[in-house]
CSV table of C-alpha atoms and ligand atoms in Angstrom, one decimal:
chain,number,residue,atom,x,y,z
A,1335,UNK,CA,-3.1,-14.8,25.1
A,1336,UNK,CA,-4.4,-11.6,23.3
A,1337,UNK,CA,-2.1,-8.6,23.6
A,1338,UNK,CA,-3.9,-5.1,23.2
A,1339,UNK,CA,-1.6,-3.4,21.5
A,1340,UNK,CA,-4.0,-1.3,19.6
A,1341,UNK,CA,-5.9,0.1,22.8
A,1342,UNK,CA,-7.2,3.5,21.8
A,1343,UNK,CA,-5.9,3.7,18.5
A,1344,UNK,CA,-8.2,4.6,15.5
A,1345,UNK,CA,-7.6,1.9,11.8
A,1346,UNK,CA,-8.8,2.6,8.5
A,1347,UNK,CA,-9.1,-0.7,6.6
A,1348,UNK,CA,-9.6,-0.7,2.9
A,1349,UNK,CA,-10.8,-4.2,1.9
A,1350,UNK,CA,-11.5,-4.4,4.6
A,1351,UNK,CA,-14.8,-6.9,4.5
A,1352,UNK,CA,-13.6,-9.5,3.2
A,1353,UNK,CA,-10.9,-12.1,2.4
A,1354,UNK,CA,-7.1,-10.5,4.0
A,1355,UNK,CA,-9.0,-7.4,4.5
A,1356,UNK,CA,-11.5,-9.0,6.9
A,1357,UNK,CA,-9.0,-10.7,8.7
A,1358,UNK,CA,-6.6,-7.5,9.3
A,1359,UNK,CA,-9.8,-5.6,11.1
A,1360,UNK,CA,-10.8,-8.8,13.5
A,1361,UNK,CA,-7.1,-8.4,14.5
A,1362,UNK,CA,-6.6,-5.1,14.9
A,1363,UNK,CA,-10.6,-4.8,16.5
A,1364,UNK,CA,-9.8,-7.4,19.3
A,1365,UNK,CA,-6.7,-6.1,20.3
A,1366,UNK,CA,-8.4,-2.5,20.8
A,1367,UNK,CA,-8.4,-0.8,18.1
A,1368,UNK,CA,-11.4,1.3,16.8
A,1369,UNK,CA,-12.1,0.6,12.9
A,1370,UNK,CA,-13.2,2.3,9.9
A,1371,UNK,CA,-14.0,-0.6,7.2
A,1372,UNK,CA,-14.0,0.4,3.4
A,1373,UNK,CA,-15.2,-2.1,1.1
A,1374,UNK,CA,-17.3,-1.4,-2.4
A,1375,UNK,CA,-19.5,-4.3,-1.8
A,1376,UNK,CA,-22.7,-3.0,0.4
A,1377,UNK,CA,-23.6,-6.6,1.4
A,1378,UNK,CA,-20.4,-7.6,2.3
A,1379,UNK,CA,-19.7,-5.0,4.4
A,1380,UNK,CA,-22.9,-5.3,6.7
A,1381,UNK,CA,-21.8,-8.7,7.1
A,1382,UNK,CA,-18.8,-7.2,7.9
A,1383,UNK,CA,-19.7,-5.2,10.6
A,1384,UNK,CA,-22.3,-7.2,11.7
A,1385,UNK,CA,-19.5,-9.9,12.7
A,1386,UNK,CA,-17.5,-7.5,13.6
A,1387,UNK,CA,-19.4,-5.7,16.1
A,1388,UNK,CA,-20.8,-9.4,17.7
A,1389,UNK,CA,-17.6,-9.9,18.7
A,1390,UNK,CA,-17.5,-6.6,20.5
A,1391,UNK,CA,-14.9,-4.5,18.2
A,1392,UNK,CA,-16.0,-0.7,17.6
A,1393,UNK,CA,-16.7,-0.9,13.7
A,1394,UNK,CA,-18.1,1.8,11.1
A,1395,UNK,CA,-18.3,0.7,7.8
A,1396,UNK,CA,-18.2,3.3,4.8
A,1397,UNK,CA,-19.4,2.3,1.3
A,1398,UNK,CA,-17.2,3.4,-1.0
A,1399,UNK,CA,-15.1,3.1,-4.3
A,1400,UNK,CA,-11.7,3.8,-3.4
A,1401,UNK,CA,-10.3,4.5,-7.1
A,1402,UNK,CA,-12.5,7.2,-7.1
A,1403,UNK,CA,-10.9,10.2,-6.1
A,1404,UNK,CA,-14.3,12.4,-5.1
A,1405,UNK,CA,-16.0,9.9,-3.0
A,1406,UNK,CA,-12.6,9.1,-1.4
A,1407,UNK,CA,-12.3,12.4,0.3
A,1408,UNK,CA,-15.9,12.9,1.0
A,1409,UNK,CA,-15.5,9.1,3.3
A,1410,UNK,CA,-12.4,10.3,4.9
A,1411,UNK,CA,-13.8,13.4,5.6
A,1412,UNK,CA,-16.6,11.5,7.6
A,1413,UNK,CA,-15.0,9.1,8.9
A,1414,UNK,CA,-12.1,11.6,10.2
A,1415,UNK,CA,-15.1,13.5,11.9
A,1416,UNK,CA,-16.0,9.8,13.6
A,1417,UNK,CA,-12.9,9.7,15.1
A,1418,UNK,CA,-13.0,13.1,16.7
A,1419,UNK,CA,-10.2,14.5,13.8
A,1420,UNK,CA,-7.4,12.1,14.8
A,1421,UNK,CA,-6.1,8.9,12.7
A,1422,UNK,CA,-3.6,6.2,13.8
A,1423,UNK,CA,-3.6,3.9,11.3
A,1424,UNK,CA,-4.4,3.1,7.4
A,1425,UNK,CA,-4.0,-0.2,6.0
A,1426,UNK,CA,-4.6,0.1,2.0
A,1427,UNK,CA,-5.3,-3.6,1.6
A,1428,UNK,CA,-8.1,-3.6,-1.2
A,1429,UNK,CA,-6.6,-4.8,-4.0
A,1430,UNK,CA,-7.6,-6.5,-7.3
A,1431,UNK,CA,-5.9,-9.0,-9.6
A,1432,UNK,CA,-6.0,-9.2,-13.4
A,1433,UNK,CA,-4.4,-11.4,-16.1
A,1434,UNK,CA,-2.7,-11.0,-19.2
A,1435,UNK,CA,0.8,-10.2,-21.0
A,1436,UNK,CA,1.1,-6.4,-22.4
A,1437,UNK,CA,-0.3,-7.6,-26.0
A,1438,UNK,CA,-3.4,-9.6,-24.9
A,1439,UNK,CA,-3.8,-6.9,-21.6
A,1440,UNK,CA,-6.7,-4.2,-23.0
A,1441,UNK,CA,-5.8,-0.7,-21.6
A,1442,UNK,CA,-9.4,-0.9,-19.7
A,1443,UNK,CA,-8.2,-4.0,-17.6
A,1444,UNK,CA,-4.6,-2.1,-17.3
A,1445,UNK,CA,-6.4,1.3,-16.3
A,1446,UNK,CA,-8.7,-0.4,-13.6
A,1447,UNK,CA,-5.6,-2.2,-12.1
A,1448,UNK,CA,-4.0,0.6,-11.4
A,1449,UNK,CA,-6.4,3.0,-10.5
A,1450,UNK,CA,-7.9,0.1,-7.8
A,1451,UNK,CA,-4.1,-0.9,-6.4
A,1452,UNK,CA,-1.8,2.1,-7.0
A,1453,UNK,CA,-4.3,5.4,-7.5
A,1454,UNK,CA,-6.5,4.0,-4.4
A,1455,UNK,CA,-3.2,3.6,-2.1
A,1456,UNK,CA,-1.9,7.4,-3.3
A,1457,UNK,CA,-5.8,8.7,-2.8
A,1458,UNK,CA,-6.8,7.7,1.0
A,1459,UNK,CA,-3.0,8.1,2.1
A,1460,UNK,CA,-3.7,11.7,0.7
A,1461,UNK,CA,-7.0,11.8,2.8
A,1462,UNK,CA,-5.6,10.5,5.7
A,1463,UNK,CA,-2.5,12.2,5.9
A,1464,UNK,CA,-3.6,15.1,7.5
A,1465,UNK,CA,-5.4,13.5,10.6
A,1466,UNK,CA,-2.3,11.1,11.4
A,1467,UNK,CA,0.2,14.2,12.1
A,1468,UNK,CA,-1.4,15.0,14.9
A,1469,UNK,CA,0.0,12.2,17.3
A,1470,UNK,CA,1.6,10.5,13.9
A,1471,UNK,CA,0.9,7.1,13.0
A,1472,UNK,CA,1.4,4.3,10.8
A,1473,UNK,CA,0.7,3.5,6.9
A,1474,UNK,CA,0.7,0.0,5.6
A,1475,UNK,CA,0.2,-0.3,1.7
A,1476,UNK,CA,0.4,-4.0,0.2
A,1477,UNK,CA,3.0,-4.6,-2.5
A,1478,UNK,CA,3.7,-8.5,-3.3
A,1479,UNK,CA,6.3,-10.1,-4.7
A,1480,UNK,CA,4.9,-9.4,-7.9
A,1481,UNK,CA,5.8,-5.8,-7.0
A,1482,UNK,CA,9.8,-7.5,-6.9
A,1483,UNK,CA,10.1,-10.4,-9.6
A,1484,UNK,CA,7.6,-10.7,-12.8
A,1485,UNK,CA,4.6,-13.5,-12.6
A,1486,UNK,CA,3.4,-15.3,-16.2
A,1487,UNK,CA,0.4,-13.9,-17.4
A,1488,UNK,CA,0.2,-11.1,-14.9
A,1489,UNK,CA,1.3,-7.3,-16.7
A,1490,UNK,CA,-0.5,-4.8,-15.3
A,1491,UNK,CA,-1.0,-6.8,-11.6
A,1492,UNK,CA,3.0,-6.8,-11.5
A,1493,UNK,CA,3.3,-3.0,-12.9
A,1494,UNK,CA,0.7,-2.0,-10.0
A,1495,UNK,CA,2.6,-3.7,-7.3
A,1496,UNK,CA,5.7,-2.0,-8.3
A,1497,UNK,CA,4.6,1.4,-8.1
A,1498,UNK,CA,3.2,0.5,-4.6
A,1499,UNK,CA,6.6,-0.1,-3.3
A,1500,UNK,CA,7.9,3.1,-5.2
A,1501,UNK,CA,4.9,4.9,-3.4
A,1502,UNK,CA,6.0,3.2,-0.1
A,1503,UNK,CA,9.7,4.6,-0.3
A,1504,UNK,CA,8.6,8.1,-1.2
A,1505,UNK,CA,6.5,8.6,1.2
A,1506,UNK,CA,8.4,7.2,4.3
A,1507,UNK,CA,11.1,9.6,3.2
A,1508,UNK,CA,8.3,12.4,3.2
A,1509,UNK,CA,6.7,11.3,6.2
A,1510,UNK,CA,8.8,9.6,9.0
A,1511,UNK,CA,9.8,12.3,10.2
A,1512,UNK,CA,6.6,13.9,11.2
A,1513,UNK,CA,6.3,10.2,13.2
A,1514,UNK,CA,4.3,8.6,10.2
A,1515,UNK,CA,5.5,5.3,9.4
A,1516,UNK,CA,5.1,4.1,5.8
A,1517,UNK,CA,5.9,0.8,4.9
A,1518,UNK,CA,4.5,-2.1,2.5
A,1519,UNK,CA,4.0,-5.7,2.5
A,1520,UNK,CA,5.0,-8.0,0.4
A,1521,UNK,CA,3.0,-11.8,-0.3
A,1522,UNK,CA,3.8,-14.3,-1.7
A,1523,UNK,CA,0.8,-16.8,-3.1
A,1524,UNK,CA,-1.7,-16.8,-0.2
A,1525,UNK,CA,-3.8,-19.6,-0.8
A,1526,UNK,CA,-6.6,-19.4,1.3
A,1527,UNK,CA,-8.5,-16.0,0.0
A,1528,UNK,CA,-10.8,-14.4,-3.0
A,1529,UNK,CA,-7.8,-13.6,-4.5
A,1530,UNK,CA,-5.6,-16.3,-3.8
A,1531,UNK,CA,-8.0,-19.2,-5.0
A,1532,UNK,CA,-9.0,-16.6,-8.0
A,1533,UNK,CA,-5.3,-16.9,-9.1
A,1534,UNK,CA,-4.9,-20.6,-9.0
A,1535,UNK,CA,-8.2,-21.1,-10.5
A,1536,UNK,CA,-6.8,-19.3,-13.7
A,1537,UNK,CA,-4.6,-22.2,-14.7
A,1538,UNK,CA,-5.3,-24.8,-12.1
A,1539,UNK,CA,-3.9,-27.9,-13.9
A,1540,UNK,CA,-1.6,-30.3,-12.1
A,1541,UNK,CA,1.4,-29.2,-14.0
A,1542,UNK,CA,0.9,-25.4,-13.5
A,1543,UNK,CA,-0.4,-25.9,-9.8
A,1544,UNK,CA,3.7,-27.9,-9.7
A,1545,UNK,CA,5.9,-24.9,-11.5
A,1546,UNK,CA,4.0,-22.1,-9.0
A,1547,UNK,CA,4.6,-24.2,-5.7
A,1548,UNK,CA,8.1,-25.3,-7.5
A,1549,UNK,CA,9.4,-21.0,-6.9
A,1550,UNK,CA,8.1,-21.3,-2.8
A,1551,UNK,CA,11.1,-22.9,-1.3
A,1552,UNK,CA,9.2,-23.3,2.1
A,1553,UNK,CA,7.4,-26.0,0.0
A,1554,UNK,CA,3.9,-24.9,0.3
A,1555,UNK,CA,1.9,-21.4,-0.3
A,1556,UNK,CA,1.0,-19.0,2.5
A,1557,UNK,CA,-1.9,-18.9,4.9
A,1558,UNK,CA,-3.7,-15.2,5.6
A,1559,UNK,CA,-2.5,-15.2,9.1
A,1560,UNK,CA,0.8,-15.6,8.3
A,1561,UNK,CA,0.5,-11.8,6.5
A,1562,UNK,CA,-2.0,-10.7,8.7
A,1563,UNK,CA,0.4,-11.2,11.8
A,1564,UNK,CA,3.6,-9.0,10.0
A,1565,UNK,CA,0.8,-6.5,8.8
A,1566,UNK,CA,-0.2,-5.7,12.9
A,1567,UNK,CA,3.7,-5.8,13.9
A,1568,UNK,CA,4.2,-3.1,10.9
A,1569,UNK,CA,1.1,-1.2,12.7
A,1570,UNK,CA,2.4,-1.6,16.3
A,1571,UNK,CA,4.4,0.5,18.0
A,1572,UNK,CA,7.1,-2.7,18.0
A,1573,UNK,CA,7.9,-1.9,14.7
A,1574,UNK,CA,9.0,2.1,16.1
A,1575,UNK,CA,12.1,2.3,13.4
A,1576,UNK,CA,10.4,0.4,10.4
A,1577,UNK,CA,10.0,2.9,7.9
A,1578,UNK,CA,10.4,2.4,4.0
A,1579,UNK,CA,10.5,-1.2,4.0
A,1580,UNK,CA,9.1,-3.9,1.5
A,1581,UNK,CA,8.3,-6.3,3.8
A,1582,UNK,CA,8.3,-9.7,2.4
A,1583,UNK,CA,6.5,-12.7,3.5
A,1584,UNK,CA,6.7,-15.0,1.2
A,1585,UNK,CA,8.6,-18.3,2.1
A,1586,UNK,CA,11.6,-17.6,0.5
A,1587,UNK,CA,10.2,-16.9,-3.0
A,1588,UNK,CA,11.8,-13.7,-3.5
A,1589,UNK,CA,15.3,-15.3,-2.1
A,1590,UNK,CA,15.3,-18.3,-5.2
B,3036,1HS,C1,-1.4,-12.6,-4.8
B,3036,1HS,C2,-0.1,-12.2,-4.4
B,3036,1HS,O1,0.2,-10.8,-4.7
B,3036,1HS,C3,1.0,-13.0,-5.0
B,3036,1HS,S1,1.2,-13.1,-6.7
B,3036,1HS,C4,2.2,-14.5,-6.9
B,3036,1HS,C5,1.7,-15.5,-7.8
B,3036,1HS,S2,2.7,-16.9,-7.8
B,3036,1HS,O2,3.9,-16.8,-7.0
B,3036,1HS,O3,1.8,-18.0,-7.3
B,3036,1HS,O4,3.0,-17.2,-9.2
């Protein structure tokens, strides 16, 4: 049975047209919420919406690069007007991943990580700020456990993550008590997305495919519902003294 526990309430979705991203909106859309969908790829997101809207959820999308700090305020200032000035909920899923150690990571592929995973989180929380204190609301930025425990081969994907949980804790202590919830999630491997298959495909032989499933004590990876399901309780109303919290979903990686 479908529960509508996001009747009336107004979502921002970075990422939101594809992938995790994607998944979060059709969620939070058929349980009643009205969307905003941010994505950088044009085509994507008329497919998006498109999609989106057949299945009768009340979607906008916004073309945009969220690492940029100019054209982030000028969407939320649009998108704020959409929603008659009020804002319930921002989920900063878009996200990119990256390879390398520090030596063979160049400081352009260090500098985009960041500014797409930790600048974009700090820029549309700063946008949207202002329009949740009105009835207060809920933030959800997405950590990993890469944020918590250090992956081979991953520097400046790790590094990012980390200062998304710092960003988390800060502004929960900032922000709850104005009624604003921040919190962060935390993944482990999630197999079946962009990113996911993007970061088994960088070393996909038998023997690395062994030592990554090897750290998942649950035995297997993760599935996008399975983080797409703790991401809505975060955003619900259930979750009413969840604040500060890396939230980790991640069959027991984190615990090894
Ligand atoms: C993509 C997500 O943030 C998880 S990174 C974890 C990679 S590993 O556990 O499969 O090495």
């Amino acid at each position: 049975m479908m529960s509508n526990r996001f009747q009336g309430k107004q979502a921002v979705i970075t990422g939101g047209a594809t992938g995790m991203g994607y998944d979060i909106a059709s969620r939070l859309g058929m349980e009643g919420a009205s969307l905003a969908i941010l994505d950088i790829n044009e085509v994507a997101l008329a497919d998006a919406t498109q999609a989106l809207r057949a299945d009768g959820v009340d979607a906008n999308a916004y073309q945009v690069d969220i690492s940029n700090p100019d054209e982030v305020a000028d969407t939320f200032s649009r998108l704020i007007a959409e929603f008659n000035g009020t804002l319930d909920i921002l989920i900063n899923n878009a996200g990119i991943a990256d390879f390398g150690t520090v030596e063979t990571t160049e400081p352009e592929v260090w500098n985009k990580v960041m500014a797409v995973n930790v600048n974009s989180t700090y820029l549309c929380s700063k946008s949207a700020l202002p329009a949740m204190k009105h009835r207060g609301g809920a933030i959800i930025n997405f950590g990993s456990v890469a944020g918590m425990v250090g992956i081979p081969n991953m520097a400046a994907y790790c590094a990012s993550k980390a200062a998304v949980i710092g960003l988390t804790k800060q502004m929960a202590v900032d922000y709850s008590k104005l009624g604003i919830r921040v919190n962060c999630i935390c993944p482990g491997m999630i197999a079946d997305t962009d990113m996911g298959r993007q970061i088994l495909a960088t070393d996909g032989s038998e023997e690395m495919m062994n030592k990554r499933l090897s750290k998942y004590p649950i035995g297997r990876f993760g599935k996008s519902e399975e983080i797409v399901a703790a991401v809505l309780f975060l955003a619900s109303d259930e979750a009413s003294f969840v604040c500060g919290s890396a939230f980790t979903v991640d069959g027991a990686m984190t615990a090894l």
